Coordinates of C-alpha atoms in Angstrom, one line a residue:
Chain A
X1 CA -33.9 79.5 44.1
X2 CA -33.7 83.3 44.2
X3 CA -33.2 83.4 40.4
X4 CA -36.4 81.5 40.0
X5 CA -38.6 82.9 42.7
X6 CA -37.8 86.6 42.3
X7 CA -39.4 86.8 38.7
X8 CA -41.9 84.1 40.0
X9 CA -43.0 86.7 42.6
X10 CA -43.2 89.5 40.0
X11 CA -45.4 87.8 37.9
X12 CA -47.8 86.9 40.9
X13 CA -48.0 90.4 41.9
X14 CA -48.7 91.4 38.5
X15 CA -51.4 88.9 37.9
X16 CA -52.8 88.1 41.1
X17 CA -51.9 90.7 42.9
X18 CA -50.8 88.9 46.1
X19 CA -49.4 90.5 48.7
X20 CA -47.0 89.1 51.7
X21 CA -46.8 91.1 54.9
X22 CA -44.6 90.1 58.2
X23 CA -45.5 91.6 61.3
X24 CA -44.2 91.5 64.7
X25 CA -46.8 91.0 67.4
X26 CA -46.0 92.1 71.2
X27 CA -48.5 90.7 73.7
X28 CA -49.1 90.3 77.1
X29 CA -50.4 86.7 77.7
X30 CA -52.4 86.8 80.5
X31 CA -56.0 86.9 79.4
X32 CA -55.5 84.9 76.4
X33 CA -55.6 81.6 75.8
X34 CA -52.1 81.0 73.9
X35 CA -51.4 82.5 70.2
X36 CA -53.3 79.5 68.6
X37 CA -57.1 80.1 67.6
X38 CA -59.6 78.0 70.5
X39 CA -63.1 77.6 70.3
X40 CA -63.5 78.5 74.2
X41 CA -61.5 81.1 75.0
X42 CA -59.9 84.3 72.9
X43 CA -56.5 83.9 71.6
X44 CA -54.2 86.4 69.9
X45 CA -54.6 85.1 66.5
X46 CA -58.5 85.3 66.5
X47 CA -58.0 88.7 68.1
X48 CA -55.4 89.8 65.1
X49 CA -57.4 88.3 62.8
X50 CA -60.5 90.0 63.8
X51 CA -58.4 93.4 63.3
X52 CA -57.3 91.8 59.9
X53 CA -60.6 91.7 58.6
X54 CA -61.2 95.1 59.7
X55 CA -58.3 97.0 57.6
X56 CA -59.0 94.3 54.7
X57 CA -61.8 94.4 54.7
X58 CA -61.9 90.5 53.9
X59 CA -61.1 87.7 56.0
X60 CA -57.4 87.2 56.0
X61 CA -55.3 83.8 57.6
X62 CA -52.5 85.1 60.0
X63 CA -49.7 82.3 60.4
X64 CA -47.6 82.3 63.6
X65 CA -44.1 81.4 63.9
X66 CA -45.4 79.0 66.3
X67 CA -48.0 78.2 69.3
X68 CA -47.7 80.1 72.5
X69 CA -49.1 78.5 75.7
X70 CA -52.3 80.0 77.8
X71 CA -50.4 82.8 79.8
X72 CA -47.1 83.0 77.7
X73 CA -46.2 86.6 76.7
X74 CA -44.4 87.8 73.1
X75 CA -42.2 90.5 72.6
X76 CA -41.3 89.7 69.4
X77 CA -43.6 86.5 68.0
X78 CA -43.4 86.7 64.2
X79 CA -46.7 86.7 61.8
X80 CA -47.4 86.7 58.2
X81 CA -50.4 86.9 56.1
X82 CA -51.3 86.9 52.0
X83 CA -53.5 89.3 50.6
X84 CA -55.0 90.8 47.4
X85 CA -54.5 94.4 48.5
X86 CA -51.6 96.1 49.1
X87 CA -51.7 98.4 52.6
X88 CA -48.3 100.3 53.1
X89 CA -46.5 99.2 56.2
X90 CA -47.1 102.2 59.1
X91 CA -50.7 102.1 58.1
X92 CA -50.8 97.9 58.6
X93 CA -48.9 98.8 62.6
X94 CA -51.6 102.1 63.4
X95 CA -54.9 100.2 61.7
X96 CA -54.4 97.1 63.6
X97 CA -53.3 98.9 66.6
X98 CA -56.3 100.5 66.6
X99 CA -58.6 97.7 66.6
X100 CA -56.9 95.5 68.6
X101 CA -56.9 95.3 72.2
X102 CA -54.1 97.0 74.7
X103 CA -52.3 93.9 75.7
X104 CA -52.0 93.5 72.0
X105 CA -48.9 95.7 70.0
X106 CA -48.4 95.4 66.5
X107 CA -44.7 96.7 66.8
X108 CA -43.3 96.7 63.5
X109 CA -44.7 95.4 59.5
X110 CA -42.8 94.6 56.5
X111 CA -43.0 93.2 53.1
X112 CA -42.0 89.3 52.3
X113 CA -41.5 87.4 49.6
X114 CA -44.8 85.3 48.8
X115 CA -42.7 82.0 49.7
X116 CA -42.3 84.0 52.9
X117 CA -43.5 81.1 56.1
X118 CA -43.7 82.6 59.1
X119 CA -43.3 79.4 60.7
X120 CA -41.4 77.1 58.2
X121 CA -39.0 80.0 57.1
X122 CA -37.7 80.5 60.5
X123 CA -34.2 79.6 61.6
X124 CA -34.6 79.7 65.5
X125 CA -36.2 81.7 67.8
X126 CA -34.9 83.1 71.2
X127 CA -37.6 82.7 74.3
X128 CA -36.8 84.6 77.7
X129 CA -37.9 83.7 81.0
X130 CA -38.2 86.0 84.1
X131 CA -38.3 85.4 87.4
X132 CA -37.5 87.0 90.8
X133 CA -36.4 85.1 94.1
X134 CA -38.3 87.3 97.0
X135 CA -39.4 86.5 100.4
X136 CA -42.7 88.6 99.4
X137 CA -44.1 88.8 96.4
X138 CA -44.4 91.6 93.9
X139 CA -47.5 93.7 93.3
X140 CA -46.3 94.4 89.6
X141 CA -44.7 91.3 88.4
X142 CA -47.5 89.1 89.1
X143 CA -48.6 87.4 85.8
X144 CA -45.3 88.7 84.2
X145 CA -42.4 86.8 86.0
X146 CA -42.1 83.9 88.4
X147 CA -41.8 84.3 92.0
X148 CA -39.4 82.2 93.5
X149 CA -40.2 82.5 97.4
X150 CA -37.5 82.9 99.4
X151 CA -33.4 83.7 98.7
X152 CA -32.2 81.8 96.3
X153 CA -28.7 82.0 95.3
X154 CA -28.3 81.8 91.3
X155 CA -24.6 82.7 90.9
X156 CA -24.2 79.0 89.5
X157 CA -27.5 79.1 86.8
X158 CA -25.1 80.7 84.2
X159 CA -22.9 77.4 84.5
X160 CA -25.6 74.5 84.8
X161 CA -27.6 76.8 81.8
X162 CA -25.0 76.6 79.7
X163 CA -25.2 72.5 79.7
X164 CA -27.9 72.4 77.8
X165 CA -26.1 74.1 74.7
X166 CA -26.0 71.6 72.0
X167 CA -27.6 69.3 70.3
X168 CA -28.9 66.7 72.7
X169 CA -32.0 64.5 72.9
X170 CA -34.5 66.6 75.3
X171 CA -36.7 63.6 76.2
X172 CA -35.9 64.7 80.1
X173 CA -37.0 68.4 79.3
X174 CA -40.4 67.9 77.7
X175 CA -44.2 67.3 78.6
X176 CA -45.3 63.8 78.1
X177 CA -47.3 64.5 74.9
X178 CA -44.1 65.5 73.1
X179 CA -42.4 62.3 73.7
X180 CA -44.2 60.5 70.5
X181 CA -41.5 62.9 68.6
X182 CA -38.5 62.7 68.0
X183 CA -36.8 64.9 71.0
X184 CA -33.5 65.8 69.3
X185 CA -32.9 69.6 69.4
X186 CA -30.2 71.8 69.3
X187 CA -30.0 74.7 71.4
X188 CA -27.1 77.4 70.3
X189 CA -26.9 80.1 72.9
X190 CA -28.1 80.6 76.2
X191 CA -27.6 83.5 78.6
X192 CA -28.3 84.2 82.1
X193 CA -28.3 87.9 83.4
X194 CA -29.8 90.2 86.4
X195 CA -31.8 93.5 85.3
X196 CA -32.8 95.2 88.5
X197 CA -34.8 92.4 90.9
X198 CA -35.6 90.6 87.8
X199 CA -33.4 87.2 86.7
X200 CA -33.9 86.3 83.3
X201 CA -32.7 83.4 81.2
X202 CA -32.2 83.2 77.5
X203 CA -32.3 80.0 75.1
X204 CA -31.7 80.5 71.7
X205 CA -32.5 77.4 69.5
X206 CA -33.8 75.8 66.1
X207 CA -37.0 74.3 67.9
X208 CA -38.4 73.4 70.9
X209 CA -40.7 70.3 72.4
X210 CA -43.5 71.4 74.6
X211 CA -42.5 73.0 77.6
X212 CA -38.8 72.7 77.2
X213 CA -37.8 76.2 78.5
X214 CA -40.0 75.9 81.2
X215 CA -38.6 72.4 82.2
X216 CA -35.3 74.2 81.8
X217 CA -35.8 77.4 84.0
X218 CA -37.6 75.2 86.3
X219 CA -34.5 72.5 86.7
X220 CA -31.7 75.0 86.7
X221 CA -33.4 77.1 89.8
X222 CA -33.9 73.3 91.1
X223 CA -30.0 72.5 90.6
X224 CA -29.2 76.0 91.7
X225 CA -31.4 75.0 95.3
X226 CA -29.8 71.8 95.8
X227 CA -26.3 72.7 94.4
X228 CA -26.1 70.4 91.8
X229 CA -23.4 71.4 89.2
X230 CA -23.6 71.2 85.8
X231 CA -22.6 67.2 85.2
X232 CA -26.2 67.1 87.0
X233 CA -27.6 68.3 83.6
X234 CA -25.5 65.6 81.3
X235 CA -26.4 63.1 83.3
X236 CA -30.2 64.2 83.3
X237 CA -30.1 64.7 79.3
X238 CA -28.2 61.0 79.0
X239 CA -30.6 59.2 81.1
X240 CA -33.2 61.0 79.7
X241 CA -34.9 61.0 83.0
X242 CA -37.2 63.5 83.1
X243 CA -37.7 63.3 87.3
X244 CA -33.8 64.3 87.7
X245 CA -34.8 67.8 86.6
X246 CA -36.5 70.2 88.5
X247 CA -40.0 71.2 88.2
X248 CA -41.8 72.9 84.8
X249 CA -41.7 76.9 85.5
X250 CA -45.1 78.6 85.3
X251 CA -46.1 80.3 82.1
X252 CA -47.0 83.6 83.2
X253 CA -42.5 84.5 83.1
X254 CA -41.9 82.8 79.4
X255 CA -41.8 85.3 76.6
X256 CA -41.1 84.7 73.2
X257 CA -38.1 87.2 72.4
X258 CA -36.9 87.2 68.9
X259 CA -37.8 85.1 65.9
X260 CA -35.0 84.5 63.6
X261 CA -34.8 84.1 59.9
Chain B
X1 CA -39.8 114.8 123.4
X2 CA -37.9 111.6 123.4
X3 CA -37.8 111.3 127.4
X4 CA -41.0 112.2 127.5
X5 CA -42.6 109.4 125.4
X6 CA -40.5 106.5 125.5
X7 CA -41.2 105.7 129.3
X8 CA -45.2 107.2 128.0
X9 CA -45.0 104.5 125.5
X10 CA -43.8 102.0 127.8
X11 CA -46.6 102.4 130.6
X12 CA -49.4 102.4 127.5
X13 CA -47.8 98.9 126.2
X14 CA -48.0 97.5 129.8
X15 CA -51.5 98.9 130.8
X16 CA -53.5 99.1 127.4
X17 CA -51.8 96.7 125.1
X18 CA -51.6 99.2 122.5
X19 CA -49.0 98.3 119.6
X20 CA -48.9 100.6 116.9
X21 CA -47.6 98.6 113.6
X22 CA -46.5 100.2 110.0
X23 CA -46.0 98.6 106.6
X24 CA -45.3 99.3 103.4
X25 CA -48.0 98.7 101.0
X26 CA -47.1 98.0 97.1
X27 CA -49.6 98.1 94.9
X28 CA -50.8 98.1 90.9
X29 CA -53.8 100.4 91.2
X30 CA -55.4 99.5 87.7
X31 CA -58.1 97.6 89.1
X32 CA -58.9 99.9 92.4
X33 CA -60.7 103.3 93.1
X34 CA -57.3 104.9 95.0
X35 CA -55.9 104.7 98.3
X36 CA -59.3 105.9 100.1
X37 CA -62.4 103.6 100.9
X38 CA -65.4 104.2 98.6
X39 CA -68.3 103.1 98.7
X40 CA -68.9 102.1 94.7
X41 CA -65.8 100.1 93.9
X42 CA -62.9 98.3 95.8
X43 CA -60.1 100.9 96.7
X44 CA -56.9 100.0 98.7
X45 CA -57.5 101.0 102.1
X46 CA -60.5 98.5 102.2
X47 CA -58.9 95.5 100.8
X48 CA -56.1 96.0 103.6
X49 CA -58.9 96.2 106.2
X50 CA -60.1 93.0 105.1
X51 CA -57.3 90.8 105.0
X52 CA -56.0 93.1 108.8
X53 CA -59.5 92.0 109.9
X54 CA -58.7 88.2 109.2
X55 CA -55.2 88.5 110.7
X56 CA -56.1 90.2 113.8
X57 CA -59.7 88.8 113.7
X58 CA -61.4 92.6 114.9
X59 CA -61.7 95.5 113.0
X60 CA -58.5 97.4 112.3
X61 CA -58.0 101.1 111.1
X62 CA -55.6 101.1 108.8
X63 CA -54.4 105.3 108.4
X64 CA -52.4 105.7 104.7
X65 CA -49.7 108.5 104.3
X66 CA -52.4 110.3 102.0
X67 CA -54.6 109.0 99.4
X68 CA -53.7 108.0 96.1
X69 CA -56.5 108.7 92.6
X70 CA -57.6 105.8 90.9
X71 CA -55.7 104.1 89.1
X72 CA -52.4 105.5 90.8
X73 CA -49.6 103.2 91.4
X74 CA -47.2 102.5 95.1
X75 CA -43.9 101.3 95.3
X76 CA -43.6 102.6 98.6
X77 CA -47.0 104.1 100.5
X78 CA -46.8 104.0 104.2
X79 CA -49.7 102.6 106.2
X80 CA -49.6 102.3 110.7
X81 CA -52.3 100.6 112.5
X82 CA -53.0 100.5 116.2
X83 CA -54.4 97.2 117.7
X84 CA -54.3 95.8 121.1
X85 CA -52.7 92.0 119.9
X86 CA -49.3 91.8 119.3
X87 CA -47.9 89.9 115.9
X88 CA -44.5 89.6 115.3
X89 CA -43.4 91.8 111.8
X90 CA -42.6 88.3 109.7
X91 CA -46.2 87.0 110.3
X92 CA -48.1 90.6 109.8
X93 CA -46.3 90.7 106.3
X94 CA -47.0 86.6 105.0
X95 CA -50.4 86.8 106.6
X96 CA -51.5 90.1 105.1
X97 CA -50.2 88.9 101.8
X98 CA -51.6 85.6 101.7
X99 CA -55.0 87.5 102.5
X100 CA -54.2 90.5 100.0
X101 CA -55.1 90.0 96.3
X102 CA -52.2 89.8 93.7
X103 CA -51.9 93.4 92.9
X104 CA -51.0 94.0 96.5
X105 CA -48.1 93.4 98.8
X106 CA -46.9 93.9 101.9
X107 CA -42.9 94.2 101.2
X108 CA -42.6 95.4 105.1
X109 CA -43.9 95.3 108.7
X110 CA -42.3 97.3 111.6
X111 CA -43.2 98.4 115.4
X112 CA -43.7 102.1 115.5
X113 CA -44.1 104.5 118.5
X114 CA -47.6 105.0 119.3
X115 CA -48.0 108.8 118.1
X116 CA -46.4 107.8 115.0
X117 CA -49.4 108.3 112.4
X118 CA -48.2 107.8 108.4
X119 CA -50.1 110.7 107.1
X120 CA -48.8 113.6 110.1
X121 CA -45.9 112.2 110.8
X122 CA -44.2 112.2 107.1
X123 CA -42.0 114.7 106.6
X124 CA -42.0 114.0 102.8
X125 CA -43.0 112.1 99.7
X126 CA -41.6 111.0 96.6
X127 CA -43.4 110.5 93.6
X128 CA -42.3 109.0 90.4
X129 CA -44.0 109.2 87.2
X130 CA -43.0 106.7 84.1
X131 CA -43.6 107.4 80.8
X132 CA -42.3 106.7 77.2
X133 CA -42.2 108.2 73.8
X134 CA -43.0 106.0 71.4
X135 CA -44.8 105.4 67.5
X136 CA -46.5 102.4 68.8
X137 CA -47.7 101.4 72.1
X138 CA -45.9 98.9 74.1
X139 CA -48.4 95.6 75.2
X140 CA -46.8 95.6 78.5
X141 CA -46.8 99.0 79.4
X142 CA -50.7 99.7 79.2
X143 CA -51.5 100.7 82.5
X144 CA -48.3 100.9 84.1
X145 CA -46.8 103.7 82.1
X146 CA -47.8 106.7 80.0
X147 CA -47.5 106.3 76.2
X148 CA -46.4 109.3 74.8
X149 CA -47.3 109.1 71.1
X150 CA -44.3 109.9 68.8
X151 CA -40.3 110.7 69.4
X152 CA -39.8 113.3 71.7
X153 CA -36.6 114.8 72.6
X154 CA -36.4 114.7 76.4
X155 CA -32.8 116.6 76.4
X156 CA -34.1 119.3 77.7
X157 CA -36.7 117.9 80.3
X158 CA -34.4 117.9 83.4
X159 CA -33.5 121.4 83.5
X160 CA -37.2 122.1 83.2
X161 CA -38.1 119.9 86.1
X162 CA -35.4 121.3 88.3
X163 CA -37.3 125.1 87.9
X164 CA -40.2 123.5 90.0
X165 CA -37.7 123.1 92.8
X166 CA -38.3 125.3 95.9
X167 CA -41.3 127.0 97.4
X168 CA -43.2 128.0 95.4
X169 CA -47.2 128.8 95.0
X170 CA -48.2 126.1 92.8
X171 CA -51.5 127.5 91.3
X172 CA -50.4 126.9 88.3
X173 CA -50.0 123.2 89.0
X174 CA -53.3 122.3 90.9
X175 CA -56.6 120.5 89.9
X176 CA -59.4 123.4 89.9
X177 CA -60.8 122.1 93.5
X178 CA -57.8 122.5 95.4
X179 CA -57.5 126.0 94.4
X180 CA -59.5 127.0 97.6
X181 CA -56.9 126.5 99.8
X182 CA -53.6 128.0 100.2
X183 CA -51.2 126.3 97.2
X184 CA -47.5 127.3 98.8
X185 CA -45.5 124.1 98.6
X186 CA -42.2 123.4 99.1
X187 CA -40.4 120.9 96.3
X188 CA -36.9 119.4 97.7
X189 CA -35.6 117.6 94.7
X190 CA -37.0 116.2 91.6
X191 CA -34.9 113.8 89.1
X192 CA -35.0 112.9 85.5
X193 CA -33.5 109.7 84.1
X194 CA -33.9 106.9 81.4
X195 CA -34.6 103.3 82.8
X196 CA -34.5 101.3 79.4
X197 CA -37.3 102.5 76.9
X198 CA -39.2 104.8 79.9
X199 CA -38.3 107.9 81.0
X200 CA -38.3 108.3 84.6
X201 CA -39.3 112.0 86.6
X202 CA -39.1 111.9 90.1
X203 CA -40.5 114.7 92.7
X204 CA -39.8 114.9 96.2
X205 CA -42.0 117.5 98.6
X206 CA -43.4 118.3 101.7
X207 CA -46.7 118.5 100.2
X208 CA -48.7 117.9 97.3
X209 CA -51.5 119.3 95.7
X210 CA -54.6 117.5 93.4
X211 CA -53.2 116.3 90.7
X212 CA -49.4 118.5 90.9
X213 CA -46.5 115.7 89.9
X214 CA -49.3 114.7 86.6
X215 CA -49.5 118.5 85.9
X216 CA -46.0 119.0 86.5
X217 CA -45.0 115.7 84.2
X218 CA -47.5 116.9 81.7
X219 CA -46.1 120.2 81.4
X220 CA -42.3 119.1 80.7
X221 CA -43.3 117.3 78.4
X222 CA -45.2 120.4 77.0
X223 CA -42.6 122.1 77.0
X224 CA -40.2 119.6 75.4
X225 CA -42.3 119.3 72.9
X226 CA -42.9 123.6 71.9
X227 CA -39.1 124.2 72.6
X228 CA -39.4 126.0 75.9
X229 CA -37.4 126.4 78.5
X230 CA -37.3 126.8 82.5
X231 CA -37.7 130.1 82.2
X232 CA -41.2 129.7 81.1
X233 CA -42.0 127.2 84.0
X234 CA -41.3 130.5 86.2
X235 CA -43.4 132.3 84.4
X236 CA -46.0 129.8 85.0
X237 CA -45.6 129.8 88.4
X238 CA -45.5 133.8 88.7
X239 CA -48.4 134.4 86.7
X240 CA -50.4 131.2 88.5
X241 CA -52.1 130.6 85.0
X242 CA -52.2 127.1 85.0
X243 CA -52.8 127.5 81.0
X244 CA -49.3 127.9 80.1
X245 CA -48.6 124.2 81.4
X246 CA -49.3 121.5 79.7
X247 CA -52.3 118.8 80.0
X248 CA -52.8 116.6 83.4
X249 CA -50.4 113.4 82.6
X250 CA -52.9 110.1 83.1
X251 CA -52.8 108.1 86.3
X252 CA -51.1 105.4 84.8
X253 CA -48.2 106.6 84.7
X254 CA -47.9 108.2 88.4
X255 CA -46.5 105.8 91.1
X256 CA -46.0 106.9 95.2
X257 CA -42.6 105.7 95.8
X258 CA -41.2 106.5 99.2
X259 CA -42.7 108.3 102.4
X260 CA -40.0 109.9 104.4
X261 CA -40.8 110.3 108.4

């Protein structure tokens, strides 16, 4: 493949001078509407490619490495676009940066092949979630972690987390408009760590049915309440019973960390 | 003293029905005018006197430690108020924070002695202000942080800081309206550390003026940048030319974290 395309590429860049830029987009969720483009509210890809059109002067298709819920934040959500002019990369990351809004952050831009998919090409992606057990709430992580109210003791969510490692059927951890699909995924790594007040949770897979991380987070603080163990988990995934897990975790503490390719 | 007032106290809690009730007030102060009521836009002070009003169903005068600018941040400002019902601390701090909007919290309620007043009474403050050098902007750090554009070498910042410690007349470090009045202050300790990507100065003092810890923060980084040292923040000082210093750090940035009584 690489001895056909690499030439391939050449001669489209010679003759149609096509262009393939990556760029990692950073957001704060709150006030959009997901990444995907909606008629009724903004969403990060109408506002990136409003700023596109700007700096190319042309209208210009983003592509997402996936869909990101109303409320769901990035860190490291992956885009790429084609175009017939060529912009070196720092001036892609400070033109869009200065178009688009604060809670928006082009972080990084690079150049990809032209068979470059931002969302077919990649391998798995990494999603965090935060939360914070508190009696009172926080005045600065509202709309950018969960608040679990009251103590909660989570020295056991590392355990049950790591249950869901695998490849499994998920058709206990998704929303009910997934479950046309096919619900086998396979999740390679999780982690489950502390920084300062904040919990956070790590799943590392290939893809992921609507909600799943949520339904996750959500049913490991549940099993974590209740003091259910991981075997809770295998049996949950086996009977595919979707009430045995805990409730789905609000969007505002889901971040997509890392796409991987 | 002591003798004196806790029979004093006593004898006013039996006759008046005076209790005299602090709390510690978190808040993100993106959306609200400062600490002080104004009359043109929502501020702190007011929004507490709201939701106090609906808890102790009368109007309440809630007294802050001092006032914080627009915009302005608190992890820790103090606030007492004197009222004539009693409510146990648990149910001051869920009912003010069921009352309170998002972007403010109650994290504490405690019976003080009826002299104690949070702005006379504090024998100091601590400020920290939270910034981070960067080449882009971070999505999630827009209002909560200042962006420093470009890398900056922050080796040097600590031993810069640490030559605003003592009394000293601050001149140098004071908005232009507080110059009328006498600018001696006394600085206890200040810090200087990394928490992740931001850079973390803290300032403790008896006193502050308009707009000191921004000028202060402003003018290490200053003098990061142009390679001076503390020698020249005691030249500033001597000479009270508030030109050598560097620019008035944004409010962002500047959060009150602890009131010491």
């Amino acid at each position: 493949m690489r001895c056909f395309w690499e030439p391939a590429q050449w001669l489209l860049r010679c003759f149609m001078q096509l262009y393939n830029k990556a760029v990692i987009i950073q957001y704060d969720g709150t006030n959009y509407s997901g990444w995907q483009w909606q008629t009724h509210s903004p969403s990060i890809q109408e506002e990136l490619q409003k700023a596109l059109k700007v700096v190319y002067k042309r209208d210009v298709n983003a592509v997402g490495s996936g869909r990101t819920d109303s409320g769901v934040h990035s860190i490291g959500q992956t885009a790429n676009f084609i175009t017939d002019t060529y912009i070196p990369d720092e001036a892609v990351v400070l033109g869009l940066n200065s178009i688009l809004p604060m809670d928006i952050s082009i972080t990084k831009a690079w150049d990809v092949p032209l068979e470059f998919h931002a969302q077919k090409s990649a391998k798995s992606k990494t999603y965090l979630y935060r939360m914070y057990p508190s009696r009172v709430r926080s005045a600065f992580m509202h709309n950018r972690a969960w608040w679990v109210k009251g103590r909660l003791d989570l020295s056991g969510a590392a355990e049950i987390l790591s249950a869901f490692e695998g490849t499994h059927d998920f058709t206990a951890c998704c929303a009910a408009e997934s479950l046309r699909e096919n619900c086998v995924r396979t999740i390679y790594f999780t982690k489950f760590y502390k920084e300062g007040d904040v919990w956070c949770l790590e799943v590392n897979g290939s893809g992921f049915l609507h909600n799943m991380v949520r339904i996750i987070t959500g049913t490991v603080v549940k099993f974590c309440r209740d003091g259910h163990g991981p075997e809770r988990v295998r049996q949950m995934l086996e009977t595919k019973n979707r009430k045995l897990g805990g409730p789905t975790a609000p969007a505002e503490g889901l971040y997509l960390k890392e796409v991987f390719y």
